[in-house]
Short mmCIF file of C-alpha atoms in Angstrom, two decimals:
data_model
loop_
_atom_site.label_atom_id
_atom_site.label_comp_id
_atom_site.label_asym_id
_atom_site.label_seq_id
_atom_site.Cartn_x
_atom_site.Cartn_y
_atom_site.Cartn_z
CA GLN U 9 -37.37 -86.77 19.40
CA VAL U 10 -37.87 -83.03 19.00
CA GLN U 11 -37.60 -81.27 15.68
CA LEU U 12 -37.76 -77.52 15.21
CA VAL U 13 -38.35 -75.65 11.97
CA GLU U 14 -37.90 -71.88 11.93
CA SER U 15 -39.13 -69.36 9.41
CA GLY U 16 -39.63 -65.63 9.00
CA GLY U 17 -36.11 -64.26 8.83
CA GLY U 18 -34.96 -61.84 6.18
CA LEU U 19 -33.62 -58.41 5.38
CA VAL U 20 -35.29 -55.33 6.82
CA GLN U 21 -34.42 -51.68 7.26
CA ALA U 22 -33.76 -50.22 10.67
CA GLY U 23 -37.04 -49.41 12.40
CA GLY U 24 -38.85 -52.20 10.61
CA SER U 25 -40.47 -55.36 11.88
CA LEU U 26 -40.19 -59.10 11.38
CA ARG U 27 -42.01 -62.06 12.86
CA LEU U 28 -40.20 -65.33 13.42
CA SER U 29 -42.03 -68.63 13.77
CA CYS U 30 -40.85 -71.99 15.00
CA VAL U 31 -42.92 -75.12 14.63
CA ALA U 32 -41.96 -77.91 17.00
CA SER U 33 -42.72 -81.60 16.83
CA GLY U 34 -42.57 -83.96 19.76
CA SER U 35 -44.78 -85.02 22.63
CA ILE U 36 -42.97 -82.90 25.24
CA ILE U 37 -43.49 -79.52 23.62
CA SER U 38 -46.52 -78.52 25.65
CA ILE U 39 -44.62 -78.83 28.94
CA SER U 40 -41.35 -77.32 27.74
CA THR U 41 -39.90 -73.87 27.90
CA MET U 42 -39.44 -72.47 24.42
CA GLY U 43 -37.26 -69.61 23.41
CA TRP U 44 -35.22 -67.69 20.91
CA TYR U 45 -31.49 -67.16 20.96
CA ARG U 46 -29.26 -65.34 18.51
CA GLN U 47 -25.68 -65.39 17.39
CA ALA U 48 -23.99 -62.53 15.59
CA PRO U 49 -20.74 -63.02 13.65
CA GLY U 50 -17.80 -63.33 16.01
CA LYS U 51 -20.02 -63.39 19.08
CA GLN U 52 -21.39 -66.04 21.40
CA ARG U 53 -24.95 -67.20 21.19
CA GLU U 54 -27.15 -65.16 23.53
CA LEU U 55 -30.63 -65.40 24.92
CA VAL U 56 -33.26 -63.22 23.31
CA ALA U 57 -36.47 -64.36 24.99
CA THR U 58 -38.05 -67.41 26.59
CA ILE U 59 -41.58 -68.46 27.43
CA THR U 60 -42.59 -71.23 29.80
CA SER U 61 -45.40 -73.70 29.28
CA SER U 62 -47.62 -71.51 31.49
CA GLY U 63 -46.79 -68.36 29.54
CA SER U 64 -44.24 -66.64 31.75
CA THR U 65 -41.78 -64.66 29.67
CA ASN U 66 -38.21 -63.48 30.03
CA TYR U 67 -36.37 -61.04 27.77
CA ALA U 68 -32.84 -59.84 27.27
CA ASP U 69 -32.50 -56.21 28.32
CA SER U 70 -31.47 -55.28 24.80
CA VAL U 71 -34.84 -56.31 23.32
CA LYS U 72 -37.27 -55.39 26.10
CA GLY U 73 -40.06 -53.21 24.81
CA ARG U 74 -39.29 -54.07 21.18
CA PHE U 75 -39.65 -57.87 20.94
CA THR U 76 -42.57 -60.04 22.04
CA ILE U 77 -42.45 -63.81 22.45
CA SER U 78 -45.62 -65.88 22.35
CA ARG U 79 -46.61 -69.48 21.86
CA ASP U 80 -49.51 -71.53 20.59
CA ASN U 81 -49.62 -74.80 22.48
CA VAL U 82 -52.20 -76.27 20.11
CA GLN U 83 -50.03 -75.62 17.06
CA ASN U 84 -46.77 -76.29 18.97
CA THR U 85 -45.46 -73.01 17.66
CA VAL U 86 -43.44 -70.22 19.24
CA TYR U 87 -43.31 -66.75 17.75
CA LEU U 88 -41.01 -63.79 18.09
CA GLN U 89 -42.45 -60.46 17.01
CA MET U 90 -39.59 -58.04 16.48
CA ASN U 91 -40.36 -54.33 16.17
CA SER U 92 -38.15 -51.25 15.96
CA LEU U 93 -35.32 -53.39 14.67
CA LYS U 94 -31.77 -52.07 14.92
CA PRO U 95 -28.64 -53.01 12.96
CA GLU U 96 -27.27 -54.59 16.14
CA ASP U 97 -30.15 -57.08 16.02
CA THR U 98 -28.51 -58.64 12.95
CA ALA U 99 -27.79 -62.29 13.73
CA VAL U 100 -28.81 -65.86 13.13
CA TYR U 101 -31.82 -66.54 15.32
CA TYR U 102 -32.28 -70.01 16.78
CA CYS U 103 -35.39 -71.58 18.21
CA ASN U 104 -34.88 -73.57 21.42
CA VAL U 105 -36.84 -76.10 23.43
CA HIS U 106 -35.68 -76.78 26.98
CA LEU U 107 -36.91 -79.51 29.30
CA TYR U 108 -35.32 -81.53 32.11
CA ALA U 109 -31.85 -80.07 31.46
CA GLN U 110 -32.02 -80.98 27.78
CA ASP U 111 -31.96 -78.56 24.90
CA TRP U 112 -33.04 -78.90 21.32
CA TRP U 113 -32.20 -76.36 18.61
CA GLY U 114 -33.52 -75.36 15.24
CA GLN U 115 -31.31 -74.79 12.23
CA GLY U 116 -31.41 -71.01 12.57
CA THR U 117 -32.83 -68.21 10.46
CA GLN U 118 -30.89 -65.14 9.37
CA VAL U 119 -32.11 -61.69 10.34
CA THR U 120 -30.32 -58.77 8.76
CA VAL U 121 -31.14 -55.17 9.67
CA SER U 122 -29.73 -52.49 7.39
CA SER U 123 -29.05 -48.96 8.57
#
């Protein structure tokens, strides 16, 4: 069983920064790919960034150079540092764990960027 608890969302002005955290429980976390996805109102959920168990990262083009994903395998935590935030980054952000074609999701945390 995998449980994910996100934190760090909130309201920020354009150009500001936020750091999201996701603490995961479960014995498979250390070998899983972890990531962040987001869903804006009226839009489909989209990938933001992923990080493999060995530390390889992948980013959506829209966040490259502004967002950084990292993980702490001792604390079973994945982070998303978001800088130079834009109003179009406004969405619910979801933590994800992926392993062996299975996905687990957190409850989501709201990020709102005002112009």
